Structures are given as structure tokens and as C-alpha cells.
Short mmCIF file of C-alpha atoms in Angstrom, two decimals:
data_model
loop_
_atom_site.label_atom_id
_atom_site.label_comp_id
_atom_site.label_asym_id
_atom_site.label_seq_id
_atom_site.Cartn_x
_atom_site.Cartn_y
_atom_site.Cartn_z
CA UNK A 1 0.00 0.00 0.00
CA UNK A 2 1.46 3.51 -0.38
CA UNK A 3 2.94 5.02 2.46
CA UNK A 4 3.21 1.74 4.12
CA UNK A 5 6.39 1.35 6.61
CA UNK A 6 9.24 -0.42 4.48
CA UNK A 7 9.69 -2.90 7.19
CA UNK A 8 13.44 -4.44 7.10
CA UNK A 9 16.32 -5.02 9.68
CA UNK A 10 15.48 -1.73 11.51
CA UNK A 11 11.99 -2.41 12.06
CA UNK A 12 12.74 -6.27 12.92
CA UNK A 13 14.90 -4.79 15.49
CA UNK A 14 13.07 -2.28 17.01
CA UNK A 15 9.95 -4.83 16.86
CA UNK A 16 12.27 -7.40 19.11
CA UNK A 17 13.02 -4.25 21.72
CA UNK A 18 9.40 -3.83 21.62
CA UNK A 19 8.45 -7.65 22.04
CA UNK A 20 11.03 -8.65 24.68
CA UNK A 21 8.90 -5.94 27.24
CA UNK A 22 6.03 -8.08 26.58
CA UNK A 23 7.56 -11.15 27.22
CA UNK A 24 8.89 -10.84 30.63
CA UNK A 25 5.37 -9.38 31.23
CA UNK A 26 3.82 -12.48 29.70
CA UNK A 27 6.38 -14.92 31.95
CA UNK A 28 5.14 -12.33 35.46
CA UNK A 29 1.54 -12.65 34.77
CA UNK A 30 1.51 -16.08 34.37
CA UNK A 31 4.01 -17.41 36.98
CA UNK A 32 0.93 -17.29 39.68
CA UNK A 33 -0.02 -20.69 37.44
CA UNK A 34 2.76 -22.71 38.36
CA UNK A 35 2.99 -21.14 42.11
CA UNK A 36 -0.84 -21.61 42.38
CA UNK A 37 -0.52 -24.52 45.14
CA UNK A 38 2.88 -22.72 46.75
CA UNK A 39 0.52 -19.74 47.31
CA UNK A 40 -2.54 -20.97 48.58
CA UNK A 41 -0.48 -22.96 51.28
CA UNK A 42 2.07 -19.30 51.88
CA UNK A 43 -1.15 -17.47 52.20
CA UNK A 44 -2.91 -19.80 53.91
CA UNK A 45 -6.54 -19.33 51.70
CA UNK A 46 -8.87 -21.65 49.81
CA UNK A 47 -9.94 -22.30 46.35
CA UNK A 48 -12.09 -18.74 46.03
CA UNK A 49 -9.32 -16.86 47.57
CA UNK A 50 -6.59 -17.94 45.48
CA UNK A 51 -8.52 -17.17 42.10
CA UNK A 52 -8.59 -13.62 43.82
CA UNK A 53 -5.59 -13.18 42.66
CA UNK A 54 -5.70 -13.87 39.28
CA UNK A 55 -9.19 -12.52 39.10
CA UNK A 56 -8.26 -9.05 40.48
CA UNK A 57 -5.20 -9.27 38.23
CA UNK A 58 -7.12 -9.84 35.07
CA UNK A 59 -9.79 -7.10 36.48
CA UNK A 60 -6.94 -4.48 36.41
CA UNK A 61 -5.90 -5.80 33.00
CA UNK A 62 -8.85 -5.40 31.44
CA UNK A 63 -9.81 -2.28 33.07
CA UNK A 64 -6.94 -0.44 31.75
CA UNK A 65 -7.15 -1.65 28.02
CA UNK A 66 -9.28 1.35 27.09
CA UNK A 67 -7.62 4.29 28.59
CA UNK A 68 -4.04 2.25 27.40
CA UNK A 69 -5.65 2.45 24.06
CA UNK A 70 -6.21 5.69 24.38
CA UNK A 71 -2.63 6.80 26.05
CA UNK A 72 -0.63 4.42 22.63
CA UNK A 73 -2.59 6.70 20.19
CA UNK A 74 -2.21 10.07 22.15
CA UNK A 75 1.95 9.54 23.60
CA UNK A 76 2.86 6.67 21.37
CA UNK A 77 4.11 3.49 22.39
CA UNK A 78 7.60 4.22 23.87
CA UNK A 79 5.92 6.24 27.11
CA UNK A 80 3.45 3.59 27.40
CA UNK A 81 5.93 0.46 27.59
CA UNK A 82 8.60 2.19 29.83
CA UNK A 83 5.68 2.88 32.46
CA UNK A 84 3.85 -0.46 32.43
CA UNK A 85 7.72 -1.58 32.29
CA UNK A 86 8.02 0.01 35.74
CA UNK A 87 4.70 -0.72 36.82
CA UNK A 88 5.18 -4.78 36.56
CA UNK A 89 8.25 -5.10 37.96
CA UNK A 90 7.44 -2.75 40.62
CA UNK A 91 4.27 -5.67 41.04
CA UNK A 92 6.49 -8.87 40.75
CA UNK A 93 9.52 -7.70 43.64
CA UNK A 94 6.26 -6.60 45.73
CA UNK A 95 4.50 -10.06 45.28
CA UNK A 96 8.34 -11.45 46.22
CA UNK A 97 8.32 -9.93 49.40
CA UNK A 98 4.28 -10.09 50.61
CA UNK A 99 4.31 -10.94 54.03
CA UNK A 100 0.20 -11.55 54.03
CA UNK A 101 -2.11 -12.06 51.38
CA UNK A 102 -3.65 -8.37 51.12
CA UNK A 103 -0.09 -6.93 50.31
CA UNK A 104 0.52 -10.11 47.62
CA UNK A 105 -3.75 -9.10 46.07
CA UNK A 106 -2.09 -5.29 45.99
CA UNK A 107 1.31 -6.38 44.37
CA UNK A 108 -0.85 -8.65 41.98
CA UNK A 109 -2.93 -5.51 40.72
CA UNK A 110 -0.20 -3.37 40.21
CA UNK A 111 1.71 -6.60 37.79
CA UNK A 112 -1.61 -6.21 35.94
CA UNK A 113 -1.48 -2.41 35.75
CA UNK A 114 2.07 -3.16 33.68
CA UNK A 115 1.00 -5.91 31.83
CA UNK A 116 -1.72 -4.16 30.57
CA UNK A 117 0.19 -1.41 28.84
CA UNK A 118 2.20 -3.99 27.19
CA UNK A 119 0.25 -5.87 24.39
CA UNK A 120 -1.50 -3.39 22.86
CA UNK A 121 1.79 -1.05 22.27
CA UNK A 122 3.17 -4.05 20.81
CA UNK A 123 0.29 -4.12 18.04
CA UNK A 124 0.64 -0.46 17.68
CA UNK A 125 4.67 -0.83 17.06
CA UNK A 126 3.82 -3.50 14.43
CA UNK A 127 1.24 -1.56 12.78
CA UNK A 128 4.16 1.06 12.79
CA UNK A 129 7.45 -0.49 11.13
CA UNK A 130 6.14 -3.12 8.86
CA UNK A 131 3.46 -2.97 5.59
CA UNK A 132 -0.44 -4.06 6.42
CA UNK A 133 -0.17 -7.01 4.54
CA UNK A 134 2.33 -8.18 6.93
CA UNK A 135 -0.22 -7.01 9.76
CA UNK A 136 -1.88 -10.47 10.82
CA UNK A 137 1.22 -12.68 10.90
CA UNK A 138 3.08 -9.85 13.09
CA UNK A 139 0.20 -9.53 15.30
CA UNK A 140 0.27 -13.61 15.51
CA UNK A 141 4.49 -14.20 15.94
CA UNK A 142 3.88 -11.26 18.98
CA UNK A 143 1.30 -13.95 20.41
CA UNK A 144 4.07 -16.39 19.90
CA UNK A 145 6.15 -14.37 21.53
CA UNK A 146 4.33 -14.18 24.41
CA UNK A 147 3.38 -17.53 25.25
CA UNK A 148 7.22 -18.37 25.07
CA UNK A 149 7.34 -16.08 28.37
CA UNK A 150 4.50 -18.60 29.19
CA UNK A 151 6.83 -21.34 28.33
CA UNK A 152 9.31 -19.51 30.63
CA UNK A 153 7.50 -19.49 33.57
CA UNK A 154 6.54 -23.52 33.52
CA UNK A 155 9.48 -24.25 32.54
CA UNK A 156 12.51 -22.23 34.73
CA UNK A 157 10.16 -20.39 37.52
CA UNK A 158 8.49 -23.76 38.52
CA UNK A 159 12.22 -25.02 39.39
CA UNK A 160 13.30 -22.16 40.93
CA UNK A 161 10.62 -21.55 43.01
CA UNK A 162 11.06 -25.12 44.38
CA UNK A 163 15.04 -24.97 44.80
CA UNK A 164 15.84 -21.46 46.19
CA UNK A 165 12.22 -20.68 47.07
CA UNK A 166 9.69 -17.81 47.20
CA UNK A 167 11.06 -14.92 47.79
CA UNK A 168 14.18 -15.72 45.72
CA UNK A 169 12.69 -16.61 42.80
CA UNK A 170 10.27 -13.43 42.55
CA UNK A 171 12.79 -11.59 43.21
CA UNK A 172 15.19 -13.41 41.23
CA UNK A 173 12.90 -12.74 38.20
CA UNK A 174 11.94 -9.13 38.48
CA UNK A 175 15.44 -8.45 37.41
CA UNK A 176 14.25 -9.28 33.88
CA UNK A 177 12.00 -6.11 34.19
CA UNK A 178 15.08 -4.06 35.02
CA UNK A 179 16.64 -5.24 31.65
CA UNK A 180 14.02 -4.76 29.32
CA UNK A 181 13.44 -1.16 30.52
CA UNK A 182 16.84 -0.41 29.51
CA UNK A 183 16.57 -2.23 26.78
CA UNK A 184 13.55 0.06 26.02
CA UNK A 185 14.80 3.17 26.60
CA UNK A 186 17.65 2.87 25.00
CA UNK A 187 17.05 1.29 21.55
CA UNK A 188 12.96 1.59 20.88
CA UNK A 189 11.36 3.95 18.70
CA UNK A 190 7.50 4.83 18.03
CA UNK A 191 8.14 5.04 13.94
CA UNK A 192 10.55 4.84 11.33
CA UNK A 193 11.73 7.98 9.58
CA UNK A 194 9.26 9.54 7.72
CA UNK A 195 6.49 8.03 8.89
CA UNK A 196 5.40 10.23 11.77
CA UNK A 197 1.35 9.67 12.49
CA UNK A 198 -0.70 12.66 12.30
CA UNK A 199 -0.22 14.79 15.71
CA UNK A 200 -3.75 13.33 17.62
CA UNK A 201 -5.87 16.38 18.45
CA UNK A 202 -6.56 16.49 22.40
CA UNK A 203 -10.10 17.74 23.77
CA UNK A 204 -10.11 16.72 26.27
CA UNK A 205 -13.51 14.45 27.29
CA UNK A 206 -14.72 14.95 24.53
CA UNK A 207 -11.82 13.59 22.48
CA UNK A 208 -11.63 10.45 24.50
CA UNK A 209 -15.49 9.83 23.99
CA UNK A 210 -15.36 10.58 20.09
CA UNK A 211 -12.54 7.98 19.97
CA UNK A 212 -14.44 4.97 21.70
CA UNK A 213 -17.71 5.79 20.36
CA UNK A 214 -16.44 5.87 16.59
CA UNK A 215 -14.29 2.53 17.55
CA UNK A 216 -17.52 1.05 19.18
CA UNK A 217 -19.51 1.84 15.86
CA UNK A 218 -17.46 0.10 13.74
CA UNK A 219 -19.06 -3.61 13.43
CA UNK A 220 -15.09 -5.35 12.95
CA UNK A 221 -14.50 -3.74 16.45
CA UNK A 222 -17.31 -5.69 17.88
CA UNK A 223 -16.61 -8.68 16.31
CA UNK A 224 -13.09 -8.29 17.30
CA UNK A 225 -14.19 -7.85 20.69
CA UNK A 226 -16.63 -11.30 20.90
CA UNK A 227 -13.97 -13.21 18.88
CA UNK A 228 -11.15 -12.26 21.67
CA UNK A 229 -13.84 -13.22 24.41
CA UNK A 230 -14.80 -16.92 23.09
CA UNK A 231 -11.73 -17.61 22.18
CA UNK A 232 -8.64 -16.92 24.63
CA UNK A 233 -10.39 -17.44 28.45
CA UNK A 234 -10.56 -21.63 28.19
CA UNK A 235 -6.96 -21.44 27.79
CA UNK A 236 -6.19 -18.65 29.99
CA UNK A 237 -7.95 -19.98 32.52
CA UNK A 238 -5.97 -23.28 32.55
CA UNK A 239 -2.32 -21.69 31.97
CA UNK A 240 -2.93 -19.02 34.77
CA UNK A 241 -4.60 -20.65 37.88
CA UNK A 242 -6.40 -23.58 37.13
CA UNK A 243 -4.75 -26.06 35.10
CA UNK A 244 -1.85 -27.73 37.41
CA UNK A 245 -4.78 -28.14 40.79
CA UNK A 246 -6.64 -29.31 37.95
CA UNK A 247 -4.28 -32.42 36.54
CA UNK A 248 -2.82 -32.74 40.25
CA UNK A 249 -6.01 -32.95 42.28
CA UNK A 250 -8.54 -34.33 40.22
CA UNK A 251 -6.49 -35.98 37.37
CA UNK A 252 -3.73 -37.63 40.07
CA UNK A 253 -0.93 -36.33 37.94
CA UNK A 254 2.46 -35.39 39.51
CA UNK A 255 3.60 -32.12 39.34
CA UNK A 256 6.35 -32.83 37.02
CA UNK A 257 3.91 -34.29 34.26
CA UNK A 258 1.51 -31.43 35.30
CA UNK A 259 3.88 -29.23 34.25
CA UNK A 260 4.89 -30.84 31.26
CA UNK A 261 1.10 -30.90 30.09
CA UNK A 262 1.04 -27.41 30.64
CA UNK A 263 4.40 -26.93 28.70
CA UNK A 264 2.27 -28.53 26.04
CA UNK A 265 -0.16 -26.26 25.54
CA UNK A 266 2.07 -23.64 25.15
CA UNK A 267 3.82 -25.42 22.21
CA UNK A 268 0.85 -26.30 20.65
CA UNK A 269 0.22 -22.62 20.77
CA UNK A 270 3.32 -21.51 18.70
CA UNK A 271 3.11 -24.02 16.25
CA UNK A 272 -0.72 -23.20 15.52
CA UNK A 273 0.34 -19.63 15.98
CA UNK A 274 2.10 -19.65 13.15
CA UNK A 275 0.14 -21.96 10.87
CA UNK A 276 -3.31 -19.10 11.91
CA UNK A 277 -0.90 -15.77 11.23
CA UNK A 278 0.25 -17.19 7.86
CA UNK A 279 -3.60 -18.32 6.61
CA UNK A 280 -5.24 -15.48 7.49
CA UNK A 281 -2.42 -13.09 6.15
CA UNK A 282 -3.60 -14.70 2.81
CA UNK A 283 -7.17 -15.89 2.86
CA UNK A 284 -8.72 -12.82 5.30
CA UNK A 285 -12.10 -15.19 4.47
CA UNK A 286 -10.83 -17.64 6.94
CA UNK A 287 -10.83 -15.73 9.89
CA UNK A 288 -13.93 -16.72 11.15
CA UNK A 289 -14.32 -20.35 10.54
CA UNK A 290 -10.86 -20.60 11.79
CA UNK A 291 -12.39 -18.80 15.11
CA UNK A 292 -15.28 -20.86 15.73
CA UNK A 293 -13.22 -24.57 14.71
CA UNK A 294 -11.35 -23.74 17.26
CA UNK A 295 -13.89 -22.67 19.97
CA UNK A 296 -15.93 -25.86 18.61
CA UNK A 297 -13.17 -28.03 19.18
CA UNK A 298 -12.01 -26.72 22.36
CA UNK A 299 -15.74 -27.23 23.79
CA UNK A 300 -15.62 -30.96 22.56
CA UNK A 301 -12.64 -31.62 24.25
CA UNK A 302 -13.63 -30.06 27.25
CA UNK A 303 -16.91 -31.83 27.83
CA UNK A 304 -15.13 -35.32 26.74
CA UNK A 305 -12.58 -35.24 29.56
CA UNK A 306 -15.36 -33.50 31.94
CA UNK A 307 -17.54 -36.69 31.24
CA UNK A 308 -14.79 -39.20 30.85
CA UNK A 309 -16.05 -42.67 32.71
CA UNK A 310 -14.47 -42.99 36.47
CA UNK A 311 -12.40 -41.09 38.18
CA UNK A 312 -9.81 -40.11 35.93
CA UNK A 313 -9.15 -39.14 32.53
CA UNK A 314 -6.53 -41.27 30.48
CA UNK A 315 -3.46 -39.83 29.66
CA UNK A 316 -3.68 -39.88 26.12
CA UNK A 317 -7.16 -37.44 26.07
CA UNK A 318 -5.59 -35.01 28.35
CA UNK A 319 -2.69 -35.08 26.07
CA UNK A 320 -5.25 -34.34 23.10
CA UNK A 321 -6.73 -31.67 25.40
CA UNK A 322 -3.74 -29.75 26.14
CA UNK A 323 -2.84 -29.77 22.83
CA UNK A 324 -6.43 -28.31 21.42
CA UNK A 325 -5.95 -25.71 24.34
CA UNK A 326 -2.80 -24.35 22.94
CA UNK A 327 -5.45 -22.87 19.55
CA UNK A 328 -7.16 -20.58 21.56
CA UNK A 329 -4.64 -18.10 21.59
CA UNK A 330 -3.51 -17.94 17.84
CA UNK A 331 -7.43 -18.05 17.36
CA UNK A 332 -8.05 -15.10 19.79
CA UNK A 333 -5.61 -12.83 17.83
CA UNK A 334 -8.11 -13.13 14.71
CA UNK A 335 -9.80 -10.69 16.57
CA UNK A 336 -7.24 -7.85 16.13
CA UNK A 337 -7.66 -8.95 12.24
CA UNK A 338 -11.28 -8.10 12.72
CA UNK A 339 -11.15 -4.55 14.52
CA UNK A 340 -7.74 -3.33 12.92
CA UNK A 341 -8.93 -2.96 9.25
CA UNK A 342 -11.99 -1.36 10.53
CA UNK A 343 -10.48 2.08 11.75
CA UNK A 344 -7.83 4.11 10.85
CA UNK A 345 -4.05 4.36 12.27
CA UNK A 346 -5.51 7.17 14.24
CA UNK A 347 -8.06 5.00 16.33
CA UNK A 348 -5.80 1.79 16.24
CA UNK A 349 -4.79 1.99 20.08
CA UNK A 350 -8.60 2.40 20.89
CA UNK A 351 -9.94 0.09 18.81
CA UNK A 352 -7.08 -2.59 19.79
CA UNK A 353 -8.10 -1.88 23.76
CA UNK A 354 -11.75 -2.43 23.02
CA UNK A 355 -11.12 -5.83 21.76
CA UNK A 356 -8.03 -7.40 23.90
CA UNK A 357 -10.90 -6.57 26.92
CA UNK A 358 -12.84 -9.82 25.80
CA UNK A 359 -10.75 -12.39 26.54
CA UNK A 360 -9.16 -10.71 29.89
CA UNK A 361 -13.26 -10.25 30.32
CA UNK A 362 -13.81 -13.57 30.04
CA UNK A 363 -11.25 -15.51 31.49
CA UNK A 364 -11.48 -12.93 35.00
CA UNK A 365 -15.25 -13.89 34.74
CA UNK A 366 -14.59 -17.87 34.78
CA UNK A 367 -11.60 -17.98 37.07
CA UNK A 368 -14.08 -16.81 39.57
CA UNK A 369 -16.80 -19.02 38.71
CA UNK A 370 -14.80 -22.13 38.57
CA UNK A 371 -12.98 -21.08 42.27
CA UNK A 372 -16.94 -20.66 42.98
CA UNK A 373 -18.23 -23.95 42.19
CA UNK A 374 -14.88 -25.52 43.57
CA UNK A 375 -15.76 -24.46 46.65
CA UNK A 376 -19.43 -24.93 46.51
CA UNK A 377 -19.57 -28.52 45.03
CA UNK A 378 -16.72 -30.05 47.56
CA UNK A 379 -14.05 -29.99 45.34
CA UNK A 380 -15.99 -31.35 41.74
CA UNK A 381 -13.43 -29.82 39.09
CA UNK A 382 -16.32 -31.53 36.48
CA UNK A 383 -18.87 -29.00 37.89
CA UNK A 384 -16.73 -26.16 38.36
CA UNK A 385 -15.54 -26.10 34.48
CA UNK A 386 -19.13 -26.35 33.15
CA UNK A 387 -18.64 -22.44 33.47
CA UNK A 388 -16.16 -22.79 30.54
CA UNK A 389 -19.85 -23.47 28.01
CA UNK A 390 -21.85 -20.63 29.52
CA UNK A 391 -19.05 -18.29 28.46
CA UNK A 392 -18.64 -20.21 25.19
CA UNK A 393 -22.63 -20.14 23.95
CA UNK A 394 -22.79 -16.26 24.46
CA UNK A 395 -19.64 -15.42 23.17
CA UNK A 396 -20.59 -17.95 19.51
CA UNK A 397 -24.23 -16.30 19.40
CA UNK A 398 -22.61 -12.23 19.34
CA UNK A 399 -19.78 -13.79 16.70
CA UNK A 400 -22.70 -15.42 14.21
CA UNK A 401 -24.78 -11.75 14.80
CA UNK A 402 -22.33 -10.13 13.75
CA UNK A 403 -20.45 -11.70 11.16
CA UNK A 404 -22.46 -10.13 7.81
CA UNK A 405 -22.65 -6.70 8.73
CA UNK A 406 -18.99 -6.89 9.24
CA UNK A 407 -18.58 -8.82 5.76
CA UNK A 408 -20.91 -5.91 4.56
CA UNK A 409 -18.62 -3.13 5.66
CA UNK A 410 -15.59 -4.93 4.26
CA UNK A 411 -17.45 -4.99 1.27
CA UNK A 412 -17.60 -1.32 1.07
CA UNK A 413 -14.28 -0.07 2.25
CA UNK A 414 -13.13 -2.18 -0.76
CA UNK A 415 -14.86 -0.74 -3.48
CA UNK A 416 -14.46 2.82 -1.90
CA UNK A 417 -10.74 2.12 -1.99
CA UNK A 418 -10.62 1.07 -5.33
CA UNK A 419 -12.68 3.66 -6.35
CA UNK A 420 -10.70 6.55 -4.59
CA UNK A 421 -7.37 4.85 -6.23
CA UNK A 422 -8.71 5.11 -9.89
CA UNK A 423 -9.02 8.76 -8.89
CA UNK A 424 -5.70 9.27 -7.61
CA UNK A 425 -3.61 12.06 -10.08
CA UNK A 426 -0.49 10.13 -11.50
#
């Protein structure tokens, strides 16, 4: 497209800079799920209390994604990384060092204060260095990215945190925050040369509401939104809190192959990463059935090992499981393939913050339920993931409302482009 970004070594590098903030905020916001059992024993609290945690975390998260939408398209995304930089490592030494549970709920909050500033700069950086047509795969490799920090956590913090203990390995790992915000300040930049953005008029109120309302209108933001929601949370859900009690408690796994499950369905989510950024980058008409497969399939899987005969699953199906589970991120990213073509580079922080608040939405809304229903039904981890369909059937019905009068609208942005191109002076 004209006046696309050329892309190239600079931009790959800058990208990385960009990337490697998110990453360590990825590997602090999910390290709660392999210290879920550590904390609940530190803190001394039961099933409802210890999804507090991740629920108020989440809660912040997805609270902020607006007004961090707002903040990327009014400072750009350099300001925006180096405070949520601050902000979650500030979180992670603070959870280190909690001496009671309300100080490790306030050190929690202020991780996902961070780690919400960091995704959706990320998007905007992409969006900034490299041409649209590279848009989805970029969007999808900075997934990727980010569930390798996921990969991180199972796969070094679980160790640590068993060898040199708590406080140690918090600690130990909030030094990677220290990095990166050098890193950061030192080497990242909001655009390449030439391509400054438009400077974003301020009015104040009335600028912020203009900018959600005409985000809201568009139908792709919506879509985006509902396609986020049904598809990250069953994942989430079981990476963050859930998934080791899960396989430990009611499946009668050890911890080691616990962990290993979980390690797989965070390679199962970079391979299908991958395989999702490079289809949709050239068959945009697959975003949706690529969406709901994967919410379909996730939901079979679910209620299979739910409803398994006896006690226990077999290894094999939980295997199959974990591996399904590791979809819902690449398919949650279509999302951002739904909302970004729908408004321009000026609204592309908004628009981004309006949809990354459906999974976050979700998955705060069903850690609670199932820490609900665990506690309610005795322990009955069969019961307490029926949540997982609730959240699933609302978020399918939205996605198949929606779907033509977003097809409609990327009908006529086409032919208005065209048409505005054959008009174009040579």
C-alpha cells in the first residue's frame, strides 16, 4: 500500500526491543499458574481466595485496556511500555516480598497495571514499522512471543521456586523487568523515519469519547471484541490458575507431568500460531471459521474429559486436550484482524483496547466461577468447568450476529478504496 512502513532489519529490530517488554510481562503474569498450590499454602486461603488473585489481576488488565488504548494513540508506544515496564516489575519484587495475602492481592494488581500497557503497544509498534499485509502474521508471531514467556515461567520459575524458594525466585525474576526497561529506553522507537502519524488532536472528554464511540460503531471492532472473548479465556484460565490443581487434584498427575502438560499447551500454541498468522495473512475469508473450529473443538474436548467414565481421565485425552488448548490463543488474535482494518491508524490503540478486553473479560469472569463452584460442590473440578460453556454459547451467538454486517462493511471499504485509487492524479 502507499505510504506503508518499508519494514526491514530496523523495524525487525526495534519490533524485538518492543516484544522482549512483553515477554517478561507475559512470563510475570503467568508465573501465579505454576505457584498456584505454593501460594494458597504461603497465604494460607482456599480455592475462592486464590482465584482472587488472578481474578483481580485480570480485572486491572482489562480495566486499563481502554484508557491504554487511548494513552498508545495520544503519547505513542515508547511512554506507554517504559511505564507499564516500571509498573510490573514494581508488582512482581512486591509479590516477592508479601508478608500476608492483602499486600501479595495489591502487588498482583499493580503486575496487571504493567502488563496491561504492554500488548496493545506491541500491536501499535507492528502496525508502525512493517506494511499491512504483513499485519496479521506480526500480530500472531507477537502472540508467539508471548506464550514463550509462558513457556518460561513452567518451565525455569516452577524449578526455581522449588530450589531457592519464594522470595528468591520473585525476586530473582523481576530483574528481567530491570533489563528490558533499559533495553527500552535505549534502543525503541514509536516510527521509522518519515512516517510520523498525524499529531492526535486532544479535547479533552470529549476527544476520548469521540474515539471509543467511533471505535464502538465500527461492526469489525465488535466482532473483534466477541472473537477475543470466546476464544482466549478456556486457555487462559488453565495456563494461569487452574490447570496444574486441575491435573494434580482431580487428574492424580504429579507435578512434574503437570507441568509438562502445561508446557504442552504452550507449544501447541506456537506451532498453531504460526500456521493461523500465515492463513489469514492470505485468505482474510478464513478468519472466522478458523475462530469458531477452534472454539468448537475446544468445547468438545472439554466436555469429553469433563464426562470421561471414572475417576480419571486417560493420559492420552488429556494429552489431546492440552494440545487443542494451545489454539485458543492464535485463534483469539483473529480478533485484532477483525477490529484493525476497521479504523484508521488514528483510532488503532482504541480500537485494539476495546477488543483485547474480551478475553481478559472472560477468562477474569470464569476464574471466579470455577474457584466458585470448587468451593461450593466439595471440590468437583467436572462442575466447576461447566462455566467454561456458559461463556462459550454467548460469546458464539454475538460472533454469528455479527459476522455479515462486518462482511458488509468490508465490502464497502473495498470498493471505496478502489474507487478513490482510480481517482488518484499520477
Amino acid at each position: 500500500m502507499p505510504g506503508d512502513p518499508p519494514g526491514g532489519r530496523r523495524a525487525l529490530a526495534v519490533w524485538c526491543t518492543g516484544v522482549a517488554v512483553y515477554f517478561v510481562a507475559v512470563i510475570f503474569r503467568t508465573s501465579l499458574g505454576v505457584a498456584g498450590l505454593d501460594a494458597a499454602e504461603r497465604f494460607e486461603v482456599n480455592a475462592s481466595a486464590l482465584s482472587t488473585f488472578s481474578i483481580l489481576q485480570l480485572l486491572v488488565y482489562a480495566g486499563m485496556q481502554i484508557p491504554v488504548g487511548l494513552l498508545v494513540d495520544r503519547l505513542g508506544t515508547k511512554k506507554v511500555l517504559t511505564i507499564g515496564a516500571v509498573l510490573f516489575t514494581a508488582g512482581q519484587l512486591g509479590f516477592a516480598f508479601s508478608p500476608s495475602y492483602g499486600t501479595a492481592l495489591a502487588s498482583r494488581a499493580l503486575l496487571g497495571c504493567g502488563d496491561a500497557m504492554t500488548f496493545i503497544s506491541v500491536l501499535r509498534l507492528g502496525s508502525r514499522w512493517f506494511p499491512a499485509r504483513r499485519g496479521p502474521l506480526i500480530a500472531q508471531l507477537a502472540g508467539l512471543v508471548g506464550m514463550a514467556g509462558n513457556l518460561v515461567s513452567t518451565l525455569a520459575l516452577a524449578p526455581l521456586l522449588h530450589g531457592i524458594g519464594w522470595t528468591a525466585a520473585f525476586a530473582g525474576s523481576a530483574v528481567a523487568g530491570v533489563v528490558v526497561l533499559v533495553l527500552l529506553l535505549l534502543f525503541l522507537k514509536d516510527h521509522p523515519e518519515g512516517h510520523e502519524p498525524e499529531p492526535a488532536p486532544h479535547l479533552g472528554a470529549a476527544y476520548v469519547r469521540r474515539q471509543i464511540a467511533a471505535s464502538w460503531r465500527e461492526p469489525g471492532t465488535r466482532l473483534g471484541l466477541w472473537v477475543h472473548f470466546t476464544s482466549q479465556f478456556p486457555a487462559m484460565i488453565f495456563l494461569l490458575l487452574w490447570g496444574l490443581p486441575f491435573l494434580v487434584e482431580a487428574q492424580g498427575l504429579t507435578r512434574g507431568s503437570a507441568g509438562a502438560l502445561l508446557t504442552l499447551v504452550v507449544l501447541s500454541n506456537m506451532a498453531v500460531g504460526l500456521v493461523y498468522g500465515q492463513i489469514v495473512a492470505r485468505h482474510h475469508g478464513a478468519r472466522l471459521p478458523l475462530a469458531l473450529g477452534t472454539v468448537g473443538a475446544t468445547a468438545v474436548m472439554w466436555a469429553v474429559t469433563l464426562v470421561w467414565p471414572g475417576t480419571q481421565a486417560p493420559l492420552w485425552l488429556l494429552i489431546v486436550l492440552c494440545a487443542v488448548l494451545g489454539a485458543c490463543g492464535p485463534a483469539s488474535m483473529i480478533g485484532f484482524d477483525f477490529a484493525r482494518p476497521a479504523n484508521p491508524p488514528e483510532r488503532q490503540g482504541t480500537a485494539s483496547g476495546i477488543t483485547n478486553m474480551g478475553g481478559f473479560v472472560a477468562s477474569m469472569t470464569t476464574l471466579f466461577a470455577v474457584g466458585v463452584l470448587l468451593d461450593a460442590s466439595g471440590g468437583n473440578y467436572g462442575i466447576a468447568f461447566s462455566a467454561v460453556f456458559v461463556l462459550q454459547a454467548l460469546g458464539v451467538s454475538q460472533m454469528l450476529r455479527l459476522r455479515r454486517r462486518v462482511a458488509r462493511r468490508e465490502r464497502e471499504r473495498l470498493v471505496a478504496s478502489r474507487v478513490s485509487s482510480v481517482h488518484v492524479p499520477v
